[in-house]
Tab-separated table of C-alpha atoms in Angstrom:
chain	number	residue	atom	x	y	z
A	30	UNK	CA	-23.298	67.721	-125.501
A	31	UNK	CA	-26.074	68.290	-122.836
A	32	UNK	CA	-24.458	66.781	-120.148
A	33	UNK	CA	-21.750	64.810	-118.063
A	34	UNK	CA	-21.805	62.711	-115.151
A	35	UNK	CA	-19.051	60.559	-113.416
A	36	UNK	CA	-19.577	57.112	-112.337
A	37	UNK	CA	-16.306	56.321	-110.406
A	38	UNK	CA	-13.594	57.467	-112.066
A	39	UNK	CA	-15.360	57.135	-115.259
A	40	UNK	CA	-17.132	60.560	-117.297
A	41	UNK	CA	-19.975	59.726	-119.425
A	42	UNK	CA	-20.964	62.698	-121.920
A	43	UNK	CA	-24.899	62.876	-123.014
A	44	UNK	CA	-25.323	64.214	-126.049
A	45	UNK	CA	-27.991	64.096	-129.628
A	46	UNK	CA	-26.937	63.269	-132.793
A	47	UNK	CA	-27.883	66.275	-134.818
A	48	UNK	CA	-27.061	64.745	-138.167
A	49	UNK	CA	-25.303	61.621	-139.490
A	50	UNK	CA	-25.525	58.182	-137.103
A	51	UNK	CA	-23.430	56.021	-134.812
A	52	UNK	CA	-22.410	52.786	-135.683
A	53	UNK	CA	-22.378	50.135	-132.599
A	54	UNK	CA	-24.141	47.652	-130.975
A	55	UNK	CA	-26.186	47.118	-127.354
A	56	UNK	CA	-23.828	46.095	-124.445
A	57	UNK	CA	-25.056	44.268	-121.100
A	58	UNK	CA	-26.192	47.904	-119.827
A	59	UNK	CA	-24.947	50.686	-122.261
A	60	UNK	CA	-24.850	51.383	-125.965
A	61	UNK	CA	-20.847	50.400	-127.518
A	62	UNK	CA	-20.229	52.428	-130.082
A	63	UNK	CA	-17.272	51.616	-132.688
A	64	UNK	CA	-17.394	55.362	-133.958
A	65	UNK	CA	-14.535	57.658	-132.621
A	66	UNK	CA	-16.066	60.839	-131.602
A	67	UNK	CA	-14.062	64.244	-131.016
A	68	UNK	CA	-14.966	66.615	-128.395
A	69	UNK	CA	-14.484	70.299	-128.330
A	70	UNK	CA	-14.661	72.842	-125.903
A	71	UNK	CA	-16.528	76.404	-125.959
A	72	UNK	CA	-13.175	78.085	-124.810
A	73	UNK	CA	-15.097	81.466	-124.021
A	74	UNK	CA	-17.659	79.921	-121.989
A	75	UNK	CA	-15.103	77.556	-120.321
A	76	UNK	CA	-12.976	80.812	-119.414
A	77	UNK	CA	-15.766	82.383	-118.092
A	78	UNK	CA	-16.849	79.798	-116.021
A	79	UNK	CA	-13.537	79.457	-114.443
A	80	UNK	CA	-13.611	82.832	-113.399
A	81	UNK	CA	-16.714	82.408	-111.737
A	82	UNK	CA	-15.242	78.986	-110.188
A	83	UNK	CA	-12.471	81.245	-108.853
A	84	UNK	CA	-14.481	83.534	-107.294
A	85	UNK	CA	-16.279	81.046	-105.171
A	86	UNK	CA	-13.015	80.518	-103.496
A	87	UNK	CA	-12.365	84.235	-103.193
A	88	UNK	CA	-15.396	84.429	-102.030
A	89	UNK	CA	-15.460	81.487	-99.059
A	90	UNK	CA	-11.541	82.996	-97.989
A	91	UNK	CA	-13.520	86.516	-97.455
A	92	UNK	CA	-16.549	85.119	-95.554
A	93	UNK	CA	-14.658	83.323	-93.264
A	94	UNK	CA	-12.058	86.353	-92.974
A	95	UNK	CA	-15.397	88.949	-92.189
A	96	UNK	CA	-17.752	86.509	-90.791
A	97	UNK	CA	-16.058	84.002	-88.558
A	98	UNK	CA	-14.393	80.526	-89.548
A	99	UNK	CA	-17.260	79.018	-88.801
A	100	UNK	CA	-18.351	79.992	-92.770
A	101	UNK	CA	-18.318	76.796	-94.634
A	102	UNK	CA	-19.189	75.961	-97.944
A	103	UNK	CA	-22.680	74.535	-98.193
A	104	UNK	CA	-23.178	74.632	-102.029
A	105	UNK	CA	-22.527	76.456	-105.024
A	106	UNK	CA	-23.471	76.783	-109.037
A	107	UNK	CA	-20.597	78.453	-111.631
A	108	UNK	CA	-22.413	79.176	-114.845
A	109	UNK	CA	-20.666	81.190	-117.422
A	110	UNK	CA	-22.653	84.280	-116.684
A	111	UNK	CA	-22.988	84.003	-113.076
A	112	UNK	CA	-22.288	82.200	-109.721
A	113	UNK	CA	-23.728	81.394	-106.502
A	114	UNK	CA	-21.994	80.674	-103.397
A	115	UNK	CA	-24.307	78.791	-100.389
A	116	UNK	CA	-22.212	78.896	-96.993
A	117	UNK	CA	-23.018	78.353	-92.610
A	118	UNK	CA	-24.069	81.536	-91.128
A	119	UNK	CA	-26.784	81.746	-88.304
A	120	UNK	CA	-28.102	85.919	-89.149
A	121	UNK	CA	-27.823	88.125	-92.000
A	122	UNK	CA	-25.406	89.487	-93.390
A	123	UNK	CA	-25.199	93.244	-92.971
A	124	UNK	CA	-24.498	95.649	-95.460
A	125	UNK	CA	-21.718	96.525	-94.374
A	126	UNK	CA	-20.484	92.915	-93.748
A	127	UNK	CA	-21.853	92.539	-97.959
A	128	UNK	CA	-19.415	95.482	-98.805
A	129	UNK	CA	-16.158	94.410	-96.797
A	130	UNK	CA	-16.361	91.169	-98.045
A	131	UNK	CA	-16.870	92.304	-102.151
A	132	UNK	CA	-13.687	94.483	-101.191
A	133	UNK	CA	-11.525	91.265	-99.973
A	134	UNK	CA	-12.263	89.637	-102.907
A	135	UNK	CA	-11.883	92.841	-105.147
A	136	UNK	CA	-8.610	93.351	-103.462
A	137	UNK	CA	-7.561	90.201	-104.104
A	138	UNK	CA	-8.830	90.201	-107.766
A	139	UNK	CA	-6.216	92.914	-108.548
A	140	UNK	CA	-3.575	91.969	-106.685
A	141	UNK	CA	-3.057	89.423	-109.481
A	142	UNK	CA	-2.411	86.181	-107.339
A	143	UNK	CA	-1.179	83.434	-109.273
A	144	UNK	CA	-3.474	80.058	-108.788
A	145	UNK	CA	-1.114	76.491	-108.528
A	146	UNK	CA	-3.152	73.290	-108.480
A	147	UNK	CA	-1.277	70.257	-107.266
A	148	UNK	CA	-1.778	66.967	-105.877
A	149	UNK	CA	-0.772	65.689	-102.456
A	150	UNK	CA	-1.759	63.065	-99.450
A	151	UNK	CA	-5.292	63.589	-98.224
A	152	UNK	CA	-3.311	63.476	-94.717
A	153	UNK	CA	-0.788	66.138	-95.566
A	154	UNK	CA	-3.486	68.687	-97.066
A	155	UNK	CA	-5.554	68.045	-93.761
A	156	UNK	CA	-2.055	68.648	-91.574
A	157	UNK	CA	-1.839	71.659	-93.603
A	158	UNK	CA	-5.064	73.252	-92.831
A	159	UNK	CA	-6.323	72.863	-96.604
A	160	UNK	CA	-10.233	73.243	-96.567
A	161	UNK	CA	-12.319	70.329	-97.357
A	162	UNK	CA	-16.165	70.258	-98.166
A	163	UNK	CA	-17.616	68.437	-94.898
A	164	UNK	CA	-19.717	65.353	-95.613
A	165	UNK	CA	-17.445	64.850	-99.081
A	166	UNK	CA	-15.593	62.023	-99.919
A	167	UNK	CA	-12.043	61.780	-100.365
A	168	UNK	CA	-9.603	59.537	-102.068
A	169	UNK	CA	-5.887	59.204	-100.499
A	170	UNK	CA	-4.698	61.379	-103.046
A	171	UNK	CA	-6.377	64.669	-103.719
A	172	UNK	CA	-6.115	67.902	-105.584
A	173	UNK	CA	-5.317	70.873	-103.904
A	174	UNK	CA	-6.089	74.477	-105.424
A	175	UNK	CA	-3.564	76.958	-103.681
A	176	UNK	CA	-4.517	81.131	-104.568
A	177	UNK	CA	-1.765	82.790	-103.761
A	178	UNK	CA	-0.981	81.355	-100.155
A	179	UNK	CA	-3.905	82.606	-98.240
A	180	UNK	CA	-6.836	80.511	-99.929
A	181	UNK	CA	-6.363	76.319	-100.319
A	182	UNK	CA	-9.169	74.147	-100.999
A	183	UNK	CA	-9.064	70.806	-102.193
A	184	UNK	CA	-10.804	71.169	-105.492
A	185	UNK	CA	-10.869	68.858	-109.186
A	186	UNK	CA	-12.348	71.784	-111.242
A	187	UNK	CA	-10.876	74.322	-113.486
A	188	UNK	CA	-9.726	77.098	-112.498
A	189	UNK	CA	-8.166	80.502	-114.370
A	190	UNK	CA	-4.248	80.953	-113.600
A	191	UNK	CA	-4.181	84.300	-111.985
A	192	UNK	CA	-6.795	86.084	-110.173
A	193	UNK	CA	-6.206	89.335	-112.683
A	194	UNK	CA	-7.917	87.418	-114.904
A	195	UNK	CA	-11.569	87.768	-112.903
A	196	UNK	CA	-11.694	91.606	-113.664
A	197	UNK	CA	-13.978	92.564	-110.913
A	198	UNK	CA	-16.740	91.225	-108.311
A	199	UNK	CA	-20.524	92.671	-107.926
A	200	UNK	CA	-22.333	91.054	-105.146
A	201	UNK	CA	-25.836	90.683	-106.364
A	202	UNK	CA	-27.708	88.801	-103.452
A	203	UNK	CA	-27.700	87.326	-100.149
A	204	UNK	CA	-30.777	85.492	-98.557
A	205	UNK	CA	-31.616	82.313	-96.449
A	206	UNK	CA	-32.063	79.406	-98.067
A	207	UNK	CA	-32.518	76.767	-94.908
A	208	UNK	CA	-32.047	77.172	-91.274
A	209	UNK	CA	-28.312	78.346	-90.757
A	210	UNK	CA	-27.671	78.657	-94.539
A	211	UNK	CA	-27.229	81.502	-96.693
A	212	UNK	CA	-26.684	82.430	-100.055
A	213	UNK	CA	-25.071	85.012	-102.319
A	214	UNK	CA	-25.001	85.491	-105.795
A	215	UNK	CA	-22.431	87.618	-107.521
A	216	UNK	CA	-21.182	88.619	-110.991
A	217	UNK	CA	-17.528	88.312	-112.103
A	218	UNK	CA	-15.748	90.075	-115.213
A	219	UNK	CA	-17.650	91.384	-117.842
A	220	UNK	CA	-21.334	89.802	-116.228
A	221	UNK	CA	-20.008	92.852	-113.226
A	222	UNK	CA	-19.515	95.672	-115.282
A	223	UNK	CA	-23.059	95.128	-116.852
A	224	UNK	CA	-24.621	94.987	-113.445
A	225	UNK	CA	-23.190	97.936	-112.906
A	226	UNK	CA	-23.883	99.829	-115.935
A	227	UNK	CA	-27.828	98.985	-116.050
A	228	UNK	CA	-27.679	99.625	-112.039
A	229	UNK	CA	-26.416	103.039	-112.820
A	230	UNK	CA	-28.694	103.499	-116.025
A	231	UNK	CA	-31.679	103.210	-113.304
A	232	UNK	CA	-30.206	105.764	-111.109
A	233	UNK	CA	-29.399	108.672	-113.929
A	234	UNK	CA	-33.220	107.617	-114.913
A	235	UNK	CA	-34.370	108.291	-111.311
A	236	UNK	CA	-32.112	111.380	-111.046
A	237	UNK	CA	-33.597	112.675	-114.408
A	238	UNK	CA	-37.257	112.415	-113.230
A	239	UNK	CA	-36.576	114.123	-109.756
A	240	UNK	CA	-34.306	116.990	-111.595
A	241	UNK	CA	-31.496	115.547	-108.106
A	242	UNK	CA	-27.782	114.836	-108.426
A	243	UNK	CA	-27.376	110.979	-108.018
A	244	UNK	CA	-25.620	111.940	-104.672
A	245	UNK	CA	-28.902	114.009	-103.500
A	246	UNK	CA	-31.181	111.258	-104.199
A	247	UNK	CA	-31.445	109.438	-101.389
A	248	UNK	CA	-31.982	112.962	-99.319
A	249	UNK	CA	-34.981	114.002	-102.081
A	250	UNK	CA	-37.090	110.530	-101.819
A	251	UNK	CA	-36.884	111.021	-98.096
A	252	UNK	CA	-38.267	114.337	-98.673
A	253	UNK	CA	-41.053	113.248	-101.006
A	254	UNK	CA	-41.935	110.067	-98.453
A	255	UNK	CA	-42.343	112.603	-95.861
A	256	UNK	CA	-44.521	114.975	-98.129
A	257	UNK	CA	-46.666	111.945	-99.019
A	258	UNK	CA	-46.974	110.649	-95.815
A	259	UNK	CA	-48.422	114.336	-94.447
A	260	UNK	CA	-51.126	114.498	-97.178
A	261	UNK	CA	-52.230	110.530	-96.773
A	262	UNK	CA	-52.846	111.557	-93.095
A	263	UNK	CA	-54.334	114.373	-94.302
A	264	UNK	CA	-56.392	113.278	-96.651
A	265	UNK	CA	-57.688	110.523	-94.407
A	266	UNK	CA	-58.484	113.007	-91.921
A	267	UNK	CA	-60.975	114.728	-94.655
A	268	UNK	CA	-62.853	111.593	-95.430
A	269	UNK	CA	-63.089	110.901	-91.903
A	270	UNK	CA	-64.807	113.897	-91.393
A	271	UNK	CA	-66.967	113.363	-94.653
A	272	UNK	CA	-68.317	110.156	-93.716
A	273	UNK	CA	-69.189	111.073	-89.792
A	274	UNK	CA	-70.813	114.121	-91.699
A	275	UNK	CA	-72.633	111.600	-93.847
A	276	UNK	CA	-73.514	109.846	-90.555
A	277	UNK	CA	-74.489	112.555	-88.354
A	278	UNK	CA	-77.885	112.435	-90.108
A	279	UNK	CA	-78.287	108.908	-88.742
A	280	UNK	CA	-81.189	109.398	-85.407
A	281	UNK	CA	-80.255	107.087	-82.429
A	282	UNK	CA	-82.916	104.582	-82.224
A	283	UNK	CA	-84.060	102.715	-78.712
A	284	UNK	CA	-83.244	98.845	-79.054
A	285	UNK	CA	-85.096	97.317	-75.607
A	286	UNK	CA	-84.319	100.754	-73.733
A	287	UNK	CA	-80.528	100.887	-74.892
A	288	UNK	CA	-79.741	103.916	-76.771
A	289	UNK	CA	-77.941	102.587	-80.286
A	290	UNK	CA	-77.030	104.030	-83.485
A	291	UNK	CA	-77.194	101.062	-86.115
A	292	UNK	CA	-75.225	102.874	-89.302
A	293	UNK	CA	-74.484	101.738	-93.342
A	294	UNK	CA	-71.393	104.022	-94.268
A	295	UNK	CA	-71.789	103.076	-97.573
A	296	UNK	CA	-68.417	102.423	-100.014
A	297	UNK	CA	-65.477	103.333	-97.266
A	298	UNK	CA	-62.262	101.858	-96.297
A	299	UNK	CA	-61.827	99.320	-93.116
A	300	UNK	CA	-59.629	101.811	-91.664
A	301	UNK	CA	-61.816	104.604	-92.158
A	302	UNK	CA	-64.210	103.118	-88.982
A	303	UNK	CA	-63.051	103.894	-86.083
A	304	UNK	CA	-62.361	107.714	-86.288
A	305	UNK	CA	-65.641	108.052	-87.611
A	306	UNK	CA	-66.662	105.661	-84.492
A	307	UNK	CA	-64.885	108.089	-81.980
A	308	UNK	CA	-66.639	110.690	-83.820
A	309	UNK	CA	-69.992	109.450	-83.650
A	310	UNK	CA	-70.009	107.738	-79.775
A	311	UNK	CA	-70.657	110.977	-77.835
A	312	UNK	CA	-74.185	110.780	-79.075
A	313	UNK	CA	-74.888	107.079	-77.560
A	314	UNK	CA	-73.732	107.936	-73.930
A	315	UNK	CA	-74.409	104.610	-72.386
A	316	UNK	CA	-75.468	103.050	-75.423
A	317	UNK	CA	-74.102	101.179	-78.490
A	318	UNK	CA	-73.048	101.358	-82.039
A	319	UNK	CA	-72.683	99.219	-84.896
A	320	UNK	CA	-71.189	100.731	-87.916
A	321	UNK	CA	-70.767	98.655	-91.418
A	322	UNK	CA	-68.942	99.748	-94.497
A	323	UNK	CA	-68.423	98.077	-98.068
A	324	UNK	CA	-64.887	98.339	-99.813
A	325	UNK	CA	-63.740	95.516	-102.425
A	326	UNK	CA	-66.653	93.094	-102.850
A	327	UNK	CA	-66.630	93.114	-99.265
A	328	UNK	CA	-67.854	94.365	-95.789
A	329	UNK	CA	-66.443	95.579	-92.527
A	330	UNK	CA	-68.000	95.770	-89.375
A	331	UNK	CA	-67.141	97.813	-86.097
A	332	UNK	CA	-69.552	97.934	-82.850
A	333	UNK	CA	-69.115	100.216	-80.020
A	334	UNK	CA	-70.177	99.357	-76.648
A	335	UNK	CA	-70.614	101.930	-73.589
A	336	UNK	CA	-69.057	101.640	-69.858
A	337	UNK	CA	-72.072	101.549	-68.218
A	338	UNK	CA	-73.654	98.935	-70.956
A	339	UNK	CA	-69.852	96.776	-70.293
A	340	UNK	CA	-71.138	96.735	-66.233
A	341	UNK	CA	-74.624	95.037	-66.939
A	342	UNK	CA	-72.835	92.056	-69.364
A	343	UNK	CA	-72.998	93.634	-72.639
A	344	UNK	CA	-69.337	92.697	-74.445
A	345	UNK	CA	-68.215	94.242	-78.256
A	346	UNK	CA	-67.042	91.053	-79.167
A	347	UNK	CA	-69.992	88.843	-78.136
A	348	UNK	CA	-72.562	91.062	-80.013
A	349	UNK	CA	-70.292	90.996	-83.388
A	350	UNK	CA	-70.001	87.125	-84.000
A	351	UNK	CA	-73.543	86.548	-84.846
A	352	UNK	CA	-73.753	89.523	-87.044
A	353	UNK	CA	-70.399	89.130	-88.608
A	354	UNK	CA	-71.791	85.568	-89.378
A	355	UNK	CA	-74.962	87.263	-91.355
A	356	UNK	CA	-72.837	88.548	-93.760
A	357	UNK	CA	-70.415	85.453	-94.056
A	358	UNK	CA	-67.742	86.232	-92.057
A	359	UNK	CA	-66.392	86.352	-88.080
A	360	UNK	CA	-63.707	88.512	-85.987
A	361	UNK	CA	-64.054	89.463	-82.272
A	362	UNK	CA	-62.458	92.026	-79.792
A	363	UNK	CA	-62.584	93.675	-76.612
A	364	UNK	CA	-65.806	94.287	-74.584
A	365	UNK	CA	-65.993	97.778	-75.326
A	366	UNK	CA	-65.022	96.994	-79.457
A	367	UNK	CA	-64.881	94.808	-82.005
A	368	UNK	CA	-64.054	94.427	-85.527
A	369	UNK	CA	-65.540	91.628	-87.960
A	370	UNK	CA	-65.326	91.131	-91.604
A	371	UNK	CA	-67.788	89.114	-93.935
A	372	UNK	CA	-68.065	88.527	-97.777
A	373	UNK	CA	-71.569	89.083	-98.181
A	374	UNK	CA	-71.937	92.943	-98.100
A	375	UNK	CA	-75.677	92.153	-99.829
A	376	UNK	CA	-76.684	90.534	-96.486
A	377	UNK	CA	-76.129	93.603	-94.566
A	378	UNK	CA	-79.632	94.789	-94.041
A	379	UNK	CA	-80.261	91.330	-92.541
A	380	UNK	CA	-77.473	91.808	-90.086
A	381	UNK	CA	-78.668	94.698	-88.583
A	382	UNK	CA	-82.011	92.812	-87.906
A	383	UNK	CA	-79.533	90.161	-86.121
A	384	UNK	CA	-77.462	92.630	-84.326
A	385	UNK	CA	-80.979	94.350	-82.701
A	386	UNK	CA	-81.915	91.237	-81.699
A	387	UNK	CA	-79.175	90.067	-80.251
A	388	UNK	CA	-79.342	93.638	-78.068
A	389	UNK	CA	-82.783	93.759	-77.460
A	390	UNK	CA	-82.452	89.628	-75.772
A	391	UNK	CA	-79.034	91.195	-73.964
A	392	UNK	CA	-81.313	94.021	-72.595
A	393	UNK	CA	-84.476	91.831	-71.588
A	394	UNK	CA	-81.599	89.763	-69.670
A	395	UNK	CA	-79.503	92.202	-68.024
């Protein structure tokens, strides 16, 4: 069988014929088959689909318990191996919100409640506070699934007869799925305890290659972040320093009486610019600076515009556009910087042309 769907109160089962053939003939809309045909269920995958099934209740009882009663279902899937439990819920849901509410259901799970499913008056299970799926449909009569007094839903499915029977809950998941929805995704029974084992493989593996007790762990990667945080800083410092010493050869040149310095830094990262920009201003004093480096298959530029230059018009981000556009690209900034990137690092030579005349026209103007 690959699947079943209800029309009314009517189940059709889809299925192949994997050897053999039916006898029957064509009806008005549907194949009528004279064959009988047995059916027969996978009892292990039933069972554990029914404890999954389960669970969602135990699991919509403890959200509205933790979160507020304004936790309704939204959705869900039960799949032998796993479930997944949609619900209302306006902000995530905190750790320790995630923890309290695997321990309700845990709780619950152990305390061996017995399930009783039963049938009653749509009007009497609504009197009685029984929680119905908003937006479903209803007939008069309905089935109600009672676990152990404190969780009633009306419900068709099946369902495992005591809660015992679940073993344990892992919480896998929660995210948003729409505005005001979220999800989580948990293992039951035997699907929990191999979470838990490969989760706690991963952690003696961590613990192994960082010679740390499991408990220390947490204390030791802080310790290494730190570590690798001081020599990153570090280390950036040094090729700061490299590349303004790489630049300090550079000789200021006279664009239309403005002091500039007009600079190819060669293979360097974007972020690398502007110490080696604060580095390098102190020898334009009223003047400019453009500085260009490659990284990627691509090129970043920086320019570096005086006070006294910002009081007779001159503006960072003005100067940039047309030589950001030289090498196929654009940014902006304030008057007295800018950053721009472009994709044509092989153009450079020609923006550098643009970006002194651009200064030199500026000058003649101002």
């Amino acid at each position: 069988m690959t699947n079943v769907t209800r029309v009314k109160k009517v189940f059709f089962h889809f299925g192949n014929v994997v050897s053999g053939s039916l006898e029957g003939r064509l009806g008005e809309k549907f194949p009528v088959f004279s064959d009988l045909l047995e059916g027969e269920v996978d009892a292990e995958s039933r069972r554990a689909t029914e404890r999954n099934h389960t669970s969602t209740h135990l699991l919509h009882w403890a959200l509205r318990e933790v979160l507020g009663r304004h936790c309704e279902q939204s959705g869900s899937l039960v799949e032998p191996n796993r479930l997944r439990f949609d619900f209302t819920h306006f902000r995530q849901v905190t750790p320790e919100q995630l923890s309290h509410i695997e321990r309700l259901v845990n709780e619950r799970i152990v305390q061996d409640h017995e399930l009783r499913a039963y049938t009653d008056s749509l009007e009497n299970a609504r009197k009685s506070g029984v929680i119905a799926l908003f937006g479903e449909k209803y007939e008069d009569t309905v089935r109600i699934v009672d676990i152990g007094g404190f969780s009633k839903e009306l419900c068709g499915g099946c369902h495992i007869s005591r809660t015992g029977e679940i073993g344990s809950l892992v919480i896998t998941g929660e995210e948003a799925i729409a505005a005001g929805i979220r999800r989580l995704t948990a293992y039951t029974g035997l699907g929990a305890l191999s979470y838990c084992r490969e989760n706690l493989d991963f952690l003696s593996d961590a613990s192994n290659l960082l010679g740390e007790k499991p408990e220390r762990l947490v204390t030791r990667l802080e310790t290494i972040l730190d570590e690798n945080k001081q020599l990153r800083n570090e280390l950036e410092a040094v090729k700061r320093q490299a590349l303004a010493e790489e630049a300090s050869d550079a000789k200021p040149e006279d664009i239309g009486g403005v002091p500039a310095l007009v600079v190819d830094l060669g293979e360097a990262e974007p972020s690398q610019l502007r110490g080696v920009m604060d580095t390098l201003k102190n020898r334009v004093p009223g003047g400019l600076m453009l500085l260009a480096a490659r990284s990627k298959g691509k090129v970043t530029l920086l320019v570096y515009v005086d006070e006294p230059l910002i009081k007779r018009g001159f503006k960072a981000g003005e100067l940039i556009r047309p030589v950001a556009k030289a090498v196929g690209g654009g940014g902006g900034g304030r008057p007295n910087m800018a950053q721009a990137g472009g994709s044509r690092p092989e153009k450079l030579q020609e923006a550098f042309d643009v970006f002194r005349k651009h200064v030199e026209q500026q000058a003649a103007g101002s």
